[in-house]
Short mmCIF file of C-alpha atoms in Angstrom, two decimals:
data_model
loop_
_atom_site.label_atom_id
_atom_site.label_comp_id
_atom_site.label_asym_id
_atom_site.label_seq_id
_atom_site.Cartn_x
_atom_site.Cartn_y
_atom_site.Cartn_z
CA UNK A 616 25.26 69.21 37.49
CA UNK A 617 29.08 69.49 37.05
CA UNK A 618 28.88 67.34 33.92
CA UNK A 619 26.42 69.73 32.28
CA UNK A 620 28.69 72.82 32.97
CA UNK A 621 31.65 71.05 31.47
CA UNK A 622 29.66 70.10 28.46
CA UNK A 623 28.54 73.77 27.96
CA UNK A 624 32.12 75.08 28.26
CA UNK A 625 33.35 72.60 25.68
CA UNK A 626 30.53 73.64 23.31
CA UNK A 627 31.55 77.30 23.67
CA UNK A 628 35.14 76.44 22.92
CA UNK A 629 34.11 74.52 19.82
CA UNK A 630 31.96 77.43 18.66
CA UNK A 631 34.78 79.94 19.24
CA UNK A 632 37.24 77.75 17.32
CA UNK A 633 34.84 77.38 14.42
CA UNK A 634 34.33 81.23 14.19
CA UNK A 635 30.67 81.08 15.18
CA UNK A 636 31.03 82.82 18.58
CA UNK A 637 29.16 86.07 19.28
CA UNK A 638 30.82 89.34 20.40
CA UNK A 639 32.31 88.58 23.86
CA UNK A 640 32.92 92.21 25.02
CA UNK A 641 34.76 95.51 24.10
CA UNK A 642 37.04 95.26 21.02
CA UNK A 643 40.15 97.56 21.04
CA UNK A 644 39.96 97.65 17.25
CA UNK A 645 36.63 99.56 17.46
CA UNK A 646 38.24 102.15 19.78
CA UNK A 647 41.17 102.66 17.33
CA UNK A 648 38.74 103.03 14.39
CA UNK A 649 36.71 105.65 16.35
CA UNK A 650 39.89 107.61 17.16
CA UNK A 651 41.11 107.50 13.56
CA UNK A 652 37.75 108.55 12.24
CA UNK A 653 37.60 111.48 14.76
CA UNK A 654 41.03 112.67 13.74
CA UNK A 655 40.03 112.61 10.08
CA UNK A 656 36.82 114.52 10.90
CA UNK A 657 38.83 117.33 12.58
CA UNK A 658 41.21 117.60 9.64
CA UNK A 659 40.00 120.49 7.36
CA UNK A 660 41.91 119.04 4.39
CA UNK A 661 39.80 115.86 4.61
CA UNK A 662 36.60 117.83 4.44
CA UNK A 663 37.89 119.74 1.34
CA UNK A 664 39.76 117.07 -0.61
CA UNK A 665 38.71 113.56 0.67
CA UNK A 666 35.11 113.79 1.72
CA UNK A 667 34.15 110.61 -0.24
CA UNK A 668 36.96 108.57 1.38
CA UNK A 669 35.96 109.81 4.84
CA UNK A 670 32.30 109.03 4.24
CA UNK A 671 33.30 105.47 3.22
CA UNK A 672 35.37 105.02 6.46
CA UNK A 673 32.47 106.32 8.60
CA UNK A 674 30.01 103.94 6.94
CA UNK A 675 32.33 100.99 7.64
CA UNK A 676 32.65 101.97 11.30
CA UNK A 677 28.82 102.27 11.65
CA UNK A 678 28.49 98.81 10.16
CA UNK A 679 30.95 97.42 12.73
CA UNK A 680 29.17 99.15 15.59
CA UNK A 681 25.78 97.91 14.44
CA UNK A 682 27.07 94.38 14.12
CA UNK A 683 28.55 94.52 17.66
CA UNK A 684 25.30 96.02 19.14
CA UNK A 685 23.19 93.31 17.55
CA UNK A 686 25.46 90.53 18.99
CA UNK A 687 27.23 89.73 15.77
CA UNK A 688 30.22 87.55 15.38
CA UNK A 689 33.45 88.85 16.97
CA UNK A 690 35.63 88.19 13.96
CA UNK A 691 33.27 90.02 11.68
CA UNK A 692 33.11 93.09 13.96
CA UNK A 693 36.92 93.06 14.39
CA UNK A 694 37.54 92.92 10.66
CA UNK A 695 35.11 95.80 9.97
CA UNK A 696 36.75 97.88 12.71
CA UNK A 697 40.22 97.30 11.20
CA UNK A 698 38.87 98.22 7.73
CA UNK A 699 37.27 101.40 9.09
CA UNK A 700 40.58 102.38 10.71
CA UNK A 701 42.45 101.84 7.49
CA UNK A 702 39.92 103.84 5.47
CA UNK A 703 40.12 106.76 7.89
CA UNK A 704 43.93 106.79 7.57
CA UNK A 705 43.56 106.59 3.75
CA UNK A 706 41.22 109.56 3.78
CA UNK A 707 43.87 111.61 5.58
CA UNK A 708 46.65 110.52 3.18
CA UNK A 709 44.48 111.29 0.12
CA UNK A 710 43.56 114.65 1.60
CA UNK A 711 47.22 115.55 2.17
CA UNK A 712 48.25 114.46 -1.32
CA UNK A 713 45.45 116.38 -3.01
CA UNK A 714 46.19 119.44 -0.88
CA UNK A 715 49.81 119.36 -2.04
CA UNK A 716 48.72 119.00 -5.67
CA UNK A 717 46.37 121.95 -5.27
CA UNK A 718 49.15 124.00 -3.71
CA UNK A 719 51.37 123.16 -6.63
CA UNK A 720 48.73 124.15 -9.13
CA UNK A 721 48.14 127.44 -7.22
CA UNK A 722 51.89 128.15 -7.19
CA UNK A 723 52.21 127.39 -10.92
CA UNK A 724 49.21 129.60 -11.66
CA UNK A 725 50.73 132.39 -9.59
CA UNK A 726 54.07 131.94 -11.33
CA UNK A 727 52.39 132.06 -14.76
CA UNK A 728 50.49 135.13 -13.75
CA UNK A 729 53.65 136.80 -12.55
CA UNK A 730 55.47 135.92 -15.81
CA UNK A 731 52.53 137.23 -17.88
CA UNK A 732 52.57 140.44 -15.79
CA UNK A 733 56.30 140.84 -16.44
CA UNK A 734 55.76 140.28 -20.18
CA UNK A 735 52.91 142.78 -20.20
CA UNK A 736 55.04 145.34 -18.32
CA UNK A 737 57.91 144.87 -20.76
CA UNK A 738 55.52 145.23 -23.73
CA UNK A 739 54.06 148.41 -22.20
CA UNK A 740 57.58 149.80 -21.62
CA UNK A 741 58.49 148.99 -25.21
CA UNK A 742 55.30 150.62 -26.49
CA UNK A 743 56.06 153.68 -24.37
CA UNK A 744 59.51 153.87 -25.87
CA UNK A 745 58.14 153.56 -29.32
CA UNK A 746 55.60 156.25 -28.64
CA UNK A 747 58.34 158.52 -27.26
CA UNK A 748 60.49 157.88 -30.36
CA UNK A 749 57.58 158.54 -32.65
CA UNK A 750 56.84 161.85 -30.81
CA UNK A 751 60.54 162.79 -31.07
CA UNK A 752 60.53 162.14 -34.80
CA UNK A 753 57.30 164.09 -35.21
CA UNK A 754 58.77 167.05 -33.24
CA UNK A 755 61.92 166.95 -35.33
CA UNK A 756 59.93 166.84 -38.56
CA UNK A 757 57.89 169.83 -37.33
CA UNK A 758 61.05 171.74 -36.57
CA UNK A 759 62.50 170.94 -39.94
CA UNK A 760 59.23 171.91 -41.61
CA UNK A 761 59.27 175.26 -39.71
CA UNK A 762 62.98 175.85 -40.61
CA UNK A 763 62.51 174.99 -44.32
CA UNK A 764 61.97 178.02 -46.53
CA UNK A 765 58.46 178.22 -47.85
CA UNK A 766 57.85 178.58 -51.56
CA UNK A 767 57.12 182.24 -52.11
CA UNK A 768 54.60 183.51 -54.61
CA UNK A 769 55.82 186.69 -56.31
CA UNK A 770 52.54 187.35 -58.09
CA UNK A 771 50.79 190.59 -57.37
CA UNK A 772 47.71 190.38 -54.97
CA UNK A 773 44.47 192.00 -55.83
CA UNK A 774 44.45 195.83 -55.39
CA UNK A 775 47.99 195.66 -53.86
CA UNK A 776 49.92 198.92 -54.30
CA UNK A 777 53.36 198.50 -55.85
CA UNK A 778 56.51 200.60 -55.67
CA UNK A 779 59.79 200.79 -57.56
CA UNK A 780 62.90 199.83 -55.51
CA UNK A 781 66.35 200.67 -56.93
CA UNK A 782 68.59 197.75 -57.76
CA UNK A 783 72.03 198.17 -56.17
CA UNK A 784 73.81 195.07 -57.54
CA UNK A 785 73.28 192.10 -59.86
CA UNK A 786 75.41 188.96 -59.79
CA UNK A 787 75.06 186.18 -62.34
CA UNK A 788 75.43 182.70 -60.85
CA UNK A 789 76.72 180.19 -63.43
CA UNK A 790 77.28 176.43 -63.40
CA UNK A 791 80.50 174.51 -63.83
CA UNK A 792 82.52 174.79 -67.10
CA UNK A 793 81.94 172.26 -69.90
CA UNK A 794 84.27 170.18 -72.09
CA UNK A 795 83.92 168.76 -75.61
CA UNK A 796 85.70 165.52 -76.45
CA UNK A 797 86.14 163.48 -79.67
CA UNK A 798 88.12 160.60 -81.10
CA UNK A 799 90.50 160.95 -84.14
CA UNK A 800 92.99 158.80 -86.01
CA UNK A 801 96.64 159.53 -85.39
CA UNK A 802 99.70 158.38 -87.33
CA UNK A 803 102.41 156.82 -85.10
CA UNK A 804 106.00 156.65 -86.44
CA UNK A 805 108.57 154.97 -84.20
CA UNK A 806 111.51 156.13 -86.34
CA UNK A 807 113.18 152.67 -86.24
CA UNK A 808 112.90 149.64 -88.61
CA UNK A 809 110.59 146.83 -87.46
CA UNK A 810 107.69 144.69 -88.32
CA UNK A 811 104.79 146.30 -90.25
CA UNK A 812 101.99 145.46 -87.89
CA UNK A 813 99.14 146.86 -90.08
CA UNK A 814 100.59 145.11 -93.09
CA UNK A 815 100.65 141.85 -91.19
CA UNK A 816 97.03 142.24 -90.20
CA UNK A 817 95.87 143.05 -93.74
CA UNK A 818 98.03 140.29 -95.30
CA UNK A 819 96.60 137.77 -92.83
CA UNK A 820 92.99 138.69 -93.72
CA UNK A 821 93.71 138.51 -97.50
CA UNK A 822 95.58 135.21 -97.22
CA UNK A 823 92.76 133.65 -95.18
CA UNK A 824 90.17 134.67 -97.82
CA UNK A 825 92.27 133.21 -100.62
CA UNK A 826 93.00 129.96 -98.74
CA UNK A 827 89.29 129.49 -97.94
CA UNK A 828 88.53 129.23 -101.66
CA UNK A 829 90.75 126.13 -102.04
CA UNK A 830 89.43 122.59 -101.48
CA UNK A 831 86.46 121.66 -99.35
CA UNK A 832 85.75 120.33 -95.84
CA UNK A 833 88.76 119.88 -93.54
CA UNK A 834 91.05 120.57 -96.53
CA UNK A 835 89.40 124.02 -96.92
CA UNK A 836 89.92 124.75 -93.23
CA UNK A 837 93.58 123.80 -93.40
CA UNK A 838 94.05 125.88 -96.58
CA UNK A 839 92.43 128.86 -94.84
CA UNK A 840 94.81 128.63 -91.90
CA UNK A 841 97.85 128.30 -94.13
CA UNK A 842 96.75 131.24 -96.24
CA UNK A 843 96.22 133.47 -93.16
CA UNK A 844 99.68 132.69 -91.76
CA UNK A 845 101.42 133.14 -95.08
CA UNK A 846 99.57 136.43 -95.77
CA UNK A 847 100.51 137.78 -92.37
CA UNK A 848 104.24 136.97 -92.93
CA UNK A 849 104.21 138.62 -96.33
CA UNK A 850 102.31 141.66 -95.11
CA UNK A 851 104.70 142.15 -92.19
CA UNK A 852 107.65 142.50 -94.59
CA UNK A 853 105.94 144.94 -96.93
CA UNK A 854 106.42 148.71 -96.48
CA UNK A 855 108.55 150.51 -93.84
CA UNK A 856 107.06 148.39 -90.98
CA UNK A 857 107.46 151.31 -88.41
CA UNK A 858 104.42 153.58 -89.24
CA UNK A 859 100.80 152.82 -88.13
CA UNK A 860 97.66 154.70 -87.00
CA UNK A 861 95.62 154.51 -83.79
CA UNK A 862 92.54 156.12 -82.20
CA UNK A 863 93.23 159.03 -79.83
CA UNK A 864 90.69 160.93 -77.72
CA UNK A 865 91.08 164.65 -77.46
CA UNK A 866 89.19 167.19 -75.19
CA UNK A 867 89.05 170.95 -75.18
CA UNK A 868 87.13 173.48 -73.08
CA UNK A 869 84.08 174.90 -74.74
CA UNK A 870 84.60 178.52 -75.72
CA UNK A 871 80.92 179.45 -75.26
CA UNK A 872 79.70 180.75 -71.94
CA UNK A 873 78.78 178.21 -69.21
CA UNK A 874 75.06 177.77 -68.43
CA UNK A 875 73.45 180.46 -66.25
CA UNK A 876 71.72 179.19 -63.08
CA UNK A 877 70.07 182.37 -61.73
CA UNK A 878 70.59 186.15 -61.04
CA UNK A 879 71.29 187.23 -57.50
CA UNK A 880 69.68 190.73 -57.23
CA UNK A 881 70.14 193.19 -54.34
CA UNK A 882 67.84 196.19 -53.90
CA UNK A 883 66.92 198.68 -51.23
CA UNK A 884 63.45 199.69 -49.97
CA UNK A 885 62.35 201.54 -46.85
CA UNK A 886 65.95 201.97 -45.71
CA UNK A 887 66.60 198.20 -45.77
CA UNK A 888 68.58 195.99 -48.13
CA UNK A 889 66.70 193.06 -49.75
CA UNK A 890 67.75 190.08 -51.91
CA UNK A 891 65.94 188.08 -54.51
CA UNK A 892 66.88 185.46 -57.11
CA UNK A 893 65.51 185.80 -60.61
CA UNK A 894 65.71 183.82 -63.81
CA UNK A 895 66.32 186.92 -65.95
CA UNK A 896 68.44 190.05 -65.39
CA UNK A 897 66.44 192.87 -63.80
CA UNK A 898 66.42 196.51 -64.85
CA UNK A 899 67.54 199.44 -62.82
CA UNK A 900 64.48 199.06 -60.50
CA UNK A 901 62.32 196.20 -59.27
CA UNK A 902 58.62 196.25 -58.26
CA UNK A 903 57.87 195.59 -54.67
CA UNK A 904 54.89 195.86 -52.28
CA UNK A 905 54.66 197.91 -49.10
CA UNK A 906 56.74 195.35 -47.15
CA UNK A 907 59.49 195.30 -49.77
CA UNK A 908 58.48 191.87 -51.17
CA UNK A 909 59.15 191.42 -54.94
CA UNK A 910 56.21 191.46 -57.27
CA UNK A 911 55.84 190.44 -60.91
#
């Protein structure tokens, strides 16, 4: 009897050493895997950002528990429990990383929105300033238009009664005086002996013409130069050498009357003094309407 028990114990040892033993009892690795999976299940970030990783860890734990319940090999159950524990921890790590990335994206979006809001506010402020400046210019233009004198029509209206108003004074307004200028030749005499400059000029021209008629090619050019120099020397020594003429500009005021711009006319009507500008001198009276406005 004792020999059979010893033989059975040896057989169990051989089976355990060869990895063919069944699950002997409770494995701590399964408890650790269950705790890790439960912690991942209670993490809201896992449910939002790592649901697939959590589902994979849960499936591995169920596989380990099924193998243990069906009397599977201990090593197989132990390895599956360790893998389920690792996958549950990975699900939490992935959830935390993706949550941080989502927070960064949200922060970046909020920053971009705030920058865009600032740009929009600045553009709105600039547009408001431009609108205010445009309104100011429009108001200024309106004031200038209101202050500018309107072109007045002196023509008589239909059936408008006219009256004669006595002219009290007439003043002719004229433009600036005019000048008349011209250029004339003037003889200049220095009163001392010297070189006859005009004679030198004329002699140089004549000598150059005569020298140009001698020879040909470079010989003609040389003769032209010699003739011009010689003629200038001869001309400078001909005549008194101290009398010459030059152009002189002279200006005088025009004796005629300066141009007339307009007539400044003053007249009275209805006990008030009025003024008007005309292009021709008025008579002793001027035609006006009932308000004292001139009429033609």
